[in-house]
Amino acid sequence: GQNLGYSLEKCLASVGQPWSAADWYEADTQFATTGRYRNCTPGSAPHACIPDGTAPILDSVTFYSANQCQAYFNEALNATSANTAANYSLDNGFGAPSIAAIQGDNRTVRLTFASSFLPNTYTLTVNNVTDLAGNPVAANSQGSFVVTPPPAGIIFTEIMPNPNLAGTDTLHEWIEIYNGDVIAYDLQGWSIGDVQNADVIEGSHIIGPGEYFVFACNGDSATNGGVPEDYDYENSNDGGISMSNNGETLYLRNASSVLVASVNYTGYPYLQGHSCQLSNVLLDPANPVNWCTAQVTWSGVTNGDFGTPGATNVCSAPQVADSVSICQIRQQTECGVSTWLDSLVITRGVITYSDSCRRNMYVEANGCAVLVFGTAARTRWAAPDRLPLPGDSVRISGSLMNYNGLTEFNSTALYPAEVTLITTGNPVPSAVGVPASAVSQLAAACSPEQYESRHIEVQNVSFDTTGGVDTFLAATNFYLKNGSDSVTFRIDLCDTLVGKPIPVGLLNVTGILSQFDAASCYCESYQLVTGALAPFETAACLDPANLTVLRLGGSSIIELRWLPGVGQPCACYNVWYAASAEAVFPAEYTLLTATPITATTYQDALGADAKRFYVVEAVSCP
């Protein structure tokens, strides 16, 4: 088996060699952001074939239907092991499922049990399930899900606010309710409405236990798109309902005006011509995650709409999170937007900085970083006994957002961020040295995106104090200069640097690279942010690189040649020599240069000494 959207390709080292099944691997290079051809390498070098020694992980288990649950893994599985029912066991007396069936993404396994679930918390234990390389899941891997009691009474289960137009939008709208109670209700005298208007139901209309009931704005199936309605309500022209295509709150009240059910479908998943469906009547209608966009249509439909009015909702499988690296999250469009924007993803990394001021959390892995913004870094933090700390290894799940160019996990996303603590005390990635030009000159090409949310050290810069500003002010931008390059340094209200003097001279400055670009393309307005107490370090002279010693032909002259150190802030050099390799520098060395030189070559007449040992030292220029 193989992962959906991933090609199989021959190992790079095996191209041209005799065929062997062991030489074929899944492509690991992203070709497209969506669609059926996500990972492949058409027309370019194939997979490097690094052996897979990493075991699959059971990411989560969710309730699916009355007698089914789904297990989600972080990578593609061996189908035989995944479809072996004996590899799974559910507590509360259920044991092994009757059917285990791997789904189309090759990472999801749907488990069917002989009996239906009762309201309870269930824990699934998994053993012997392997990935495509034969690595088994950790012994007794577990995941839990909760089955909640059925809603008492009546709930909203399907909404069509934006039907296809064949006349007017409003005349094709409809709403479905479901009776989850054990008794029947007569809806006579009840009212259905929104914030502006309501329509009182005339005549006797019974909804029995376990039955659906459809309200439609237009009761004529010949002109309403073929909706099989049970009651037609007044539209807004007659004081009734006209549903907003952008979302609003719907109400159902009984004959005594007591609220029976309500739902605010703002932000719920629906499209033009596709209803919004509650995926299972056992789930909470108030949670948008429990709703889906209708993908099937009903018998008798005449306008191309999708939905199941008056019948059980048919949702596709719940969205399965893609397990991706933070470096994959950093892959971007030409406008600096992550190619995984709005995708539900799971990723892992180590916290480099947890900002108690802004409540932000920055997580890094393999030289790439991502932000967990504000509230999500606290309220969605799954270790409530303490705050997150640098060195905590964490698992993050949720849908990615973009705010003014900044890629982030957020608590306001459709799938809010969840941060789970894995281990503590891990090494914190060091700040990566970045020249000012990497932030300044290359912004127009969105090149700084690779450093976004990383802990960086901008090297060999000084603060621009033009105008006599010598103290850090709150909510103010300052500027780091290196020649023509300029990097914004942002001081926020609660930074510990507020009121402190601005350092003078050549510095290396550390912080987190953020962004606040309000207009697409999001390739500008990068800024260094920090709440750290002392993010400054005097720029150090670096040793020269590649020192070469040559004797000029036919003479006793020795020529030394060298290159400046990478990111060298010092432009002058001293040259020293000693007669012995064991000599201690600088006490036992003799200075050859009377004053520091700016050249990167030096000639020495060897004189009476048979040999000399040289040291070239970088120094600040006088």
XYZ file of C-alpha atoms in Angstrom:
622
model
C 0.000 0.000 0.000
C 1.015 3.644 -0.309
C -0.056 7.027 0.943
C -2.768 8.798 -1.073
C -1.212 11.309 -3.466
C 2.345 9.965 -3.125
C 4.114 8.371 -6.089
C 6.364 5.331 -5.872
C 9.812 5.895 -7.321
C 13.055 3.995 -7.682
C 15.937 4.814 -5.345
C 18.342 7.389 -6.740
C 21.311 5.090 -6.183
C 19.508 2.193 -7.898
C 18.597 3.941 -11.143
C 19.777 1.719 -14.018
C 20.248 -1.303 -11.772
C 18.213 -4.561 -11.985
C 14.674 -4.242 -10.646
C 14.097 -4.984 -6.956
C 11.020 -4.279 -4.861
C 13.297 -3.097 -2.035
C 14.561 -0.270 -4.244
C 11.186 1.503 -4.406
C 9.993 4.116 -1.893
C 7.275 6.718 -1.536
C 8.222 10.132 -2.940
C 9.160 12.591 -0.195
C 9.271 15.779 -2.288
C 6.204 18.026 -2.463
C 5.062 18.619 -6.042
C 1.642 20.209 -5.453
C -0.191 21.604 -2.441
C -3.500 19.833 -3.001
C -5.112 17.272 -5.214
C -4.219 13.746 -6.127
C -0.572 14.416 -7.038
C 0.716 15.978 -3.824
C 4.127 14.232 -3.516
C 6.151 13.119 -6.548
C 9.210 14.149 -8.562
C 8.263 14.162 -12.261
C 11.254 15.085 -14.395
C 13.709 15.390 -11.498
C 15.904 13.220 -9.277
C 13.976 10.521 -7.386
C 13.899 9.494 -3.727
C 17.225 9.252 -1.864
C 15.872 6.069 -0.219
C 16.740 6.704 3.383
C 15.553 3.562 5.218
C 12.439 4.106 7.329
C 13.188 3.070 10.896
C 10.495 5.163 12.567
C 7.499 3.393 14.072
C 3.987 4.627 13.210
C 2.124 6.552 15.909
C -1.528 6.224 16.872
C -2.484 9.916 16.754
C -6.105 9.743 17.867
C -9.311 7.728 17.991
C -12.724 9.270 17.284
C -16.366 8.244 17.445
C -17.697 7.649 13.914
C -21.186 6.122 14.152
C -23.380 4.166 16.553
C -21.098 1.082 16.431
C -17.989 2.412 14.680
C -14.883 4.336 15.651
C -11.864 5.417 13.615
C -8.175 5.159 14.510
C -5.862 7.748 12.924
C -2.143 7.057 12.436
C 0.595 9.501 11.439
C 1.747 7.599 8.328
C 0.642 5.069 5.756
C 0.076 1.538 7.092
C 0.616 -1.972 5.850
C -2.920 -2.920 4.790
C -2.734 -6.523 6.038
C -1.752 -5.499 9.558
C -4.240 -2.616 9.585
C -7.127 -4.870 8.490
C -6.423 -7.527 11.128
C -9.238 -7.102 13.669
C -7.290 -8.954 16.380
C -4.782 -6.084 16.464
C -7.371 -3.854 18.153
C -9.192 -4.091 21.472
C -11.804 -1.729 22.916
C -12.505 -1.595 26.658
C -15.911 -1.620 28.374
C -16.402 -5.242 27.309
C -16.226 -4.715 23.522
C -12.897 -6.430 22.796
C -11.830 -6.896 19.169
C -13.959 -5.369 16.387
C -15.822 -7.546 13.913
C -14.312 -5.581 11.002
C -11.147 -3.495 10.662
C -10.967 -1.606 7.353
C -8.184 0.717 6.241
C -9.490 3.831 4.473
C -8.403 5.530 1.263
C -5.716 7.686 2.889
C -3.982 4.483 4.131
C -3.614 6.052 7.595
C -7.161 5.773 8.909
C -8.694 2.496 10.087
C -12.461 2.216 10.609
C -13.447 -0.327 13.250
C -16.932 -1.854 13.318
C -18.223 -3.552 16.469
C -21.093 -5.991 16.918
C -22.846 -3.785 19.480
C -23.652 -0.076 19.590
C -21.880 2.286 21.945
C -23.601 3.622 25.018
C -22.695 7.064 26.403
C -19.264 6.529 27.972
C -15.519 7.070 27.528
C -13.850 4.334 25.469
C -10.158 3.461 25.154
C -8.810 1.574 22.141
C -5.590 -0.468 22.474
C -3.552 -1.206 19.321
C -0.771 -3.745 18.757
C 1.099 -5.232 15.763
C -0.053 -2.625 13.227
C 2.929 -1.749 10.999
C 3.878 0.923 8.494
C 4.939 0.241 4.918
C 8.515 -0.450 6.059
C 7.369 -3.039 8.609
C 7.914 -0.890 11.726
C 5.292 -1.829 14.368
C 3.331 0.676 16.413
C 4.464 0.912 20.060
C 3.098 -1.940 22.155
C -0.298 -1.214 23.707
C -0.698 2.154 21.975
C -3.913 3.745 23.182
C -6.372 6.443 22.193
C -9.731 7.420 23.682
C -13.014 8.868 22.483
C -16.215 9.925 24.196
C -19.798 9.061 23.292
C -22.115 11.688 24.713
C -25.749 11.119 25.637
C -28.194 11.869 22.821
C -29.530 15.426 22.986
C -32.684 15.642 25.043
C -35.521 16.619 22.737
C -35.177 18.253 19.344
C -32.044 19.580 17.618
C -31.145 21.254 14.322
C -29.404 18.751 12.034
C -29.222 20.283 8.532
C -29.271 23.819 7.103
C -29.415 25.008 3.478
C -28.759 28.777 3.630
C -27.293 29.231 0.143
C -29.019 27.002 -2.450
C -28.373 27.105 -6.159
C -30.363 29.877 -7.820
C -33.335 28.929 -9.944
C -35.513 31.926 -9.158
C -34.487 33.439 -5.841
C -32.124 32.192 -3.177
C -34.675 32.481 -0.377
C -37.350 30.367 -2.102
C -34.983 27.365 -2.116
C -33.831 27.526 1.514
C -34.740 24.790 3.995
C -33.979 23.633 7.550
C -34.070 20.159 9.083
C -34.647 19.173 12.738
C -34.409 15.795 14.473
C -36.311 14.387 17.458
C -33.792 12.656 19.708
C -36.303 12.156 22.508
C -38.378 9.069 23.335
C -41.717 10.833 22.851
C -43.484 12.481 19.893
C -44.158 16.207 19.680
C -46.927 18.120 17.960
C -45.374 21.290 16.516
C -48.687 23.182 16.261
C -48.217 26.694 17.715
C -44.424 26.346 17.780
C -42.336 28.949 15.950
C -39.204 28.789 13.827
C -37.217 31.936 13.187
C -34.026 33.967 13.303
C -33.105 37.114 15.215
C -35.314 39.330 13.028
C -38.437 37.272 12.341
C -40.288 34.084 13.185
C -43.144 32.058 11.707
C -45.778 30.363 13.900
C -46.573 26.804 12.765
C -50.222 26.363 11.840
C -52.077 23.071 12.132
C -51.014 19.771 13.650
C -47.587 18.446 12.606
C -46.211 15.453 14.475
C -42.495 14.582 14.747
C -42.007 11.157 16.314
C -38.965 9.755 18.163
C -36.001 9.327 15.813
C -37.721 11.233 13.006
C -36.584 14.175 10.869
C -38.760 17.169 9.979
C -38.022 19.602 7.115
C -39.038 23.267 7.067
C -38.901 24.892 3.631
C -39.491 28.458 2.561
C -41.353 27.233 -0.511
C -43.707 24.264 -0.245
C -43.993 23.700 -3.989
C -41.547 20.935 -4.921
C -41.869 21.966 -8.590
C -40.283 25.348 -7.847
C -38.276 24.801 -4.631
C -35.628 22.527 -6.166
C -37.462 19.321 -5.305
C -37.151 19.624 -1.505
C -39.393 17.055 0.275
C -40.720 19.511 2.884
C -42.982 18.864 5.899
C -43.922 22.484 6.538
C -43.435 25.680 4.495
C -42.710 28.791 6.552
C -43.234 32.412 5.598
C -40.292 34.102 3.908
C -38.905 37.509 4.849
C -41.232 39.308 2.468
C -44.153 38.143 4.633
C -42.436 38.606 8.016
C -40.743 35.193 8.072
C -37.176 33.908 7.634
C -34.534 34.663 5.028
C -31.307 32.943 6.036
C -28.031 34.816 5.727
C -25.430 33.210 3.480
C -22.779 34.322 5.991
C -24.338 32.661 9.032
C -26.774 33.619 11.771
C -28.703 32.069 14.691
C -31.858 29.987 14.128
C -34.381 29.336 16.903
C -37.148 26.798 17.546
C -39.628 27.664 20.334
C -42.613 25.731 21.627
C -46.163 27.024 21.880
C -45.288 28.625 25.236
C -42.372 30.506 23.598
C -39.864 28.392 25.531
C -36.622 27.877 23.577
C -36.378 24.240 22.432
C -33.345 24.398 20.124
C -30.997 26.925 18.551
C -27.911 26.915 16.365
C -25.568 29.635 15.131
C -24.201 28.344 11.832
C -21.697 31.210 11.356
C -18.457 29.613 10.193
C -20.042 26.183 9.728
C -19.002 24.190 6.635
C -21.377 24.778 3.708
C -21.080 26.029 0.134
C -23.484 27.367 -2.477
C -25.752 24.461 -3.356
C -24.431 22.317 -0.480
C -26.186 22.077 2.877
C -24.458 22.016 6.249
C -25.025 18.681 7.998
C -24.593 17.501 11.568
C -22.415 14.426 11.051
C -24.175 12.357 13.736
C -27.245 13.017 15.870
C -25.278 11.912 18.973
C -22.939 14.887 18.599
C -23.272 18.434 19.926
C -24.762 20.769 17.267
C -23.042 23.759 18.916
C -19.584 22.525 17.920
C -18.761 23.401 14.276
C -16.308 20.483 14.081
C -19.324 18.144 14.236
C -20.751 19.526 10.987
C -19.770 18.823 7.402
C -20.559 19.988 3.876
C -23.094 17.737 2.117
C -21.534 15.696 -0.696
C -24.543 13.594 -1.781
C -27.907 14.623 -3.162
C -31.464 13.373 -2.686
C -33.893 11.658 -4.985
C -36.067 14.191 -6.805
C -33.659 17.148 -6.634
C -34.146 19.488 -9.615
C -31.626 22.310 -9.093
C -28.377 20.398 -8.478
C -28.317 21.003 -4.718
C -26.602 18.586 -2.341
C -28.126 17.444 0.952
C -30.333 14.829 2.585
C -33.533 16.633 3.651
C -35.681 14.371 5.825
C -33.120 11.536 5.881
C -29.984 10.496 7.724
C -27.104 12.823 7.007
C -24.265 11.400 4.915
C -20.999 13.098 5.814
C -17.714 12.039 4.362
C -15.226 10.784 6.910
C -14.088 13.482 9.360
C -11.104 15.401 8.094
C -7.922 13.490 8.931
C -4.967 15.550 10.069
C -1.840 15.440 7.910
C 1.254 14.637 9.964
C 3.804 17.124 8.635
C 7.113 18.571 9.740
C 7.459 22.219 10.677
C 9.750 22.596 7.662
C 6.877 21.400 5.458
C 4.652 24.020 7.089
C 7.268 26.598 6.062
C 6.832 25.709 2.370
C 5.137 28.741 0.847
C 3.555 30.331 -2.180
C 5.237 33.167 -4.039
C 3.331 35.529 -1.728
C 4.748 34.152 1.504
C 1.706 32.064 2.485
C 2.136 28.497 3.724
C 0.994 25.895 1.210
C -0.694 24.163 4.171
C -2.905 27.174 4.972
C -6.318 26.090 6.396
C -5.164 22.438 6.443
C -5.665 20.319 9.557
C -2.158 19.220 10.513
C -0.192 17.572 13.296
C 3.410 18.541 13.907
C 6.055 18.258 16.625
C 8.967 20.323 17.923
C 10.728 21.888 20.903
C 9.658 25.180 22.464
C 12.408 27.756 21.970
C 10.613 30.669 23.605
C 7.362 30.996 25.554
C 6.365 34.618 25.893
C 4.353 35.231 29.064
C 3.821 38.837 27.928
C 2.094 38.164 24.608
C 1.233 34.576 25.559
C 2.930 33.317 22.403
C 4.774 30.018 22.019
C 7.457 29.402 19.382
C 8.206 25.793 18.431
C 11.187 24.663 16.348
C 12.381 21.422 14.749
C 15.206 20.783 12.265
C 15.868 24.457 11.652
C 12.233 25.514 11.061
C 9.782 27.144 13.480
C 6.105 28.025 13.834
C 4.055 30.205 16.183
C 1.275 29.031 18.498
C -0.503 32.318 19.022
C -1.776 33.887 22.206
C -4.683 32.167 23.869
C -3.975 28.876 22.123
C -0.599 28.693 23.867
C -2.368 28.680 27.242
C -5.997 27.579 27.096
C -5.225 24.794 24.605
C -2.092 23.759 26.519
C -2.616 20.157 27.712
C -0.497 20.482 30.880
C -2.566 22.817 33.067
C -0.378 22.381 36.171
C 2.272 24.734 34.760
C 3.052 27.079 31.887
C 4.961 25.877 28.826
C 8.741 26.215 29.069
C 11.655 26.297 26.637
C 12.909 22.748 26.180
C 9.424 21.212 26.295
C 8.880 18.816 23.407
C 5.290 19.240 22.199
C 2.760 17.905 19.730
C 0.560 20.514 18.010
C -2.626 19.765 16.113
C -5.023 22.189 14.458
C -5.670 24.047 11.221
C -3.082 26.605 10.116
C -3.954 30.287 9.834
C -2.257 33.350 8.373
C -2.381 36.681 10.194
C -0.674 39.614 8.474
C 1.791 37.266 6.844
C 2.542 35.256 9.965
C 1.810 31.513 9.799
C 0.327 30.347 13.095
C -1.769 27.909 15.055
C -4.633 29.700 16.786
C -7.520 28.980 19.146
C -9.966 30.689 16.751
C -9.334 28.360 13.779
C -12.032 25.951 12.599
C -9.888 23.249 14.184
C -8.470 25.077 17.229
C -4.877 24.394 18.194
C -4.197 21.676 20.767
C -0.720 21.574 22.360
C 0.277 18.345 24.113
C 3.386 18.022 26.265
C 5.545 15.029 25.266
C 8.816 15.379 27.220
C 10.628 18.064 29.221
C 14.221 19.239 29.499
C 15.143 18.856 25.832
C 18.033 20.883 24.355
C 16.787 24.256 23.145
C 17.928 25.018 19.580
C 20.510 27.801 19.583
C 19.832 31.102 17.861
C 20.863 30.878 14.214
C 23.163 33.594 12.931
C 21.499 35.673 10.215
C 23.020 38.665 8.408
C 20.856 41.763 8.217
C 20.732 41.372 4.441
C 18.847 38.056 4.772
C 15.981 39.976 6.367
C 16.312 43.308 4.590
C 17.441 42.881 1.001
C 15.626 39.629 0.256
C 12.220 40.553 1.683
C 10.808 41.402 -1.742
C 11.245 37.743 -2.727
C 9.761 36.465 0.562
C 13.122 34.849 1.301
C 13.109 35.564 5.071
C 10.181 33.131 5.395
C 12.636 30.336 6.202
C 13.570 32.216 9.399
C 10.010 33.174 10.402
C 9.281 32.405 14.088
C 12.862 31.149 14.573
C 15.190 32.290 17.334
C 17.762 34.221 15.305
C 20.833 36.362 15.926
C 21.143 39.331 13.575
C 24.886 39.848 13.314
C 27.104 42.921 13.131
C 24.467 45.611 13.407
C 24.062 48.805 15.402
C 20.991 50.696 16.545
C 20.004 53.739 14.535
C 19.778 56.513 17.146
C 19.262 59.325 14.656
C 17.454 62.179 16.358
C 18.990 61.562 19.753
C 16.746 58.673 20.852
C 18.698 56.790 23.527
C 16.011 54.845 25.452
C 13.667 52.005 24.418
C 10.044 53.169 24.296
C 6.975 50.913 24.499
C 4.967 50.093 21.359
C 7.718 51.528 19.165
C 9.787 50.314 16.236
C 13.557 50.771 16.316
C 15.984 49.931 13.531
C 19.138 47.845 13.324
C 21.577 49.002 10.635
C 24.337 47.343 8.687
C 25.308 49.630 5.821
C 22.223 49.966 3.626
C 20.419 47.059 5.331
C 17.828 47.826 7.991
C 15.942 45.415 10.279
C 12.922 46.489 12.365
C 13.292 45.837 16.096
C 9.862 45.947 17.784
C 9.366 46.905 21.442
C 5.923 46.006 22.797
C 4.137 47.327 25.871
C 5.253 44.636 28.290
C 8.806 44.049 27.031
C 11.416 44.138 29.778
C 13.534 46.454 27.621
C 11.077 49.368 27.992
C 12.881 52.296 29.611
C 16.353 50.791 29.274
C 19.160 52.566 27.387
C 19.765 51.647 23.760
C 23.200 49.981 23.451
C 25.806 51.711 21.318
C 28.256 50.175 18.862
C 28.482 47.004 16.839
C 26.246 44.234 18.207
C 24.756 40.838 17.590
C 21.047 41.079 18.496
C 18.877 38.033 19.278
C 15.118 37.621 19.130
C 12.266 35.949 17.287
C 11.683 36.918 13.655
C 8.034 37.922 13.335
C 6.017 39.709 10.648
C 3.200 42.250 10.414
C 2.341 42.768 6.754
C -1.290 43.779 6.325
C -1.479 43.346 2.538
C -0.745 40.465 0.173
C 1.849 39.628 -1.017
C 3.073 39.026 2.521
C 6.766 39.609 1.782
C 7.557 42.683 3.872
C 7.410 44.147 7.381
C 9.501 41.454 9.050
C 10.464 42.460 12.560
C 12.609 41.149 15.390
C 10.600 40.780 18.617
C 11.831 39.911 22.075
C 10.730 39.932 25.675
C 14.182 38.793 26.779
C 16.077 40.859 29.331
C 19.447 40.990 27.539
C 19.185 40.105 23.838
C 22.417 41.925 22.936
C 25.963 40.727 22.564
C 28.992 42.667 21.431
C 29.970 41.491 17.985
C 33.140 39.398 18.275
C 36.116 39.379 15.920
C 36.270 36.079 14.082
C 39.384 34.134 13.156
C 40.398 34.295 9.496
C 39.549 31.319 7.345
C 41.747 29.259 5.019
C 45.172 30.615 6.050
C 47.729 29.580 3.393
C 51.541 29.892 3.767
C 53.617 29.994 0.516
C 57.342 30.479 -0.227
C 57.769 32.705 -3.254
C 59.877 30.986 -5.924
C 63.671 31.712 -5.896
C 63.503 33.788 -2.661
C 63.350 33.562 1.131
C 60.070 35.505 1.205
C 57.039 33.849 2.804
C 53.605 35.041 1.672
C 50.546 34.517 3.904
C 47.053 34.577 2.380
C 43.722 34.280 4.211
C 40.003 34.942 3.977
C 37.888 36.904 6.502
C 35.811 34.815 8.917
C 32.182 34.283 7.927
C 30.201 37.341 9.032
C 33.448 39.069 10.126
C 32.720 42.422 11.839
C 36.451 43.273 12.135
C 38.363 44.550 9.120
C 41.966 44.630 10.477
C 44.586 41.973 11.228
C 47.823 41.403 13.177
C 50.434 38.878 12.047
C 52.562 37.010 14.644
C 55.317 34.408 14.431
C 57.202 31.971 16.666
C 60.160 29.667 16.063
C 58.460 26.633 17.630
C 55.117 24.984 17.092
C 54.879 24.511 20.882
C 55.099 28.251 21.552
C 52.236 29.750 23.598
C 50.255 32.501 21.867
C 50.657 35.425 22.301
C 53.223 35.390 25.133
C 55.889 33.482 23.154
C 55.093 34.998 19.733
C 56.624 38.065 18.069
C 54.377 40.671 16.438
C 55.378 41.305 12.818
C 52.873 44.068 11.983
C 53.690 47.401 13.629
C 50.042 48.451 13.243
C 47.002 46.351 12.227
C 46.670 45.916 8.476
C 43.500 45.799 6.375
C 44.935 43.566 3.619
C 44.313 39.789 3.598
C 47.887 39.012 2.482
C 51.253 39.589 4.147
C 54.882 38.974 3.039
C 57.623 38.084 5.520
C 61.346 37.867 4.736
C 62.324 34.712 6.576
C 65.748 36.049 7.519
C 68.114 33.918 9.628
C 65.385 31.698 11.069
C 65.204 28.245 9.506
C 61.412 28.221 9.894
C 58.578 30.195 11.414
C 55.088 29.370 12.695
C 52.480 32.049 12.021
C 49.240 33.262 13.612
C 46.930 35.792 11.918
C 44.639 37.540 14.390
C 41.513 39.557 13.515
C 41.240 42.798 15.509
C 39.117 45.923 15.572
C 40.578 48.650 13.437
C 42.170 51.588 15.288
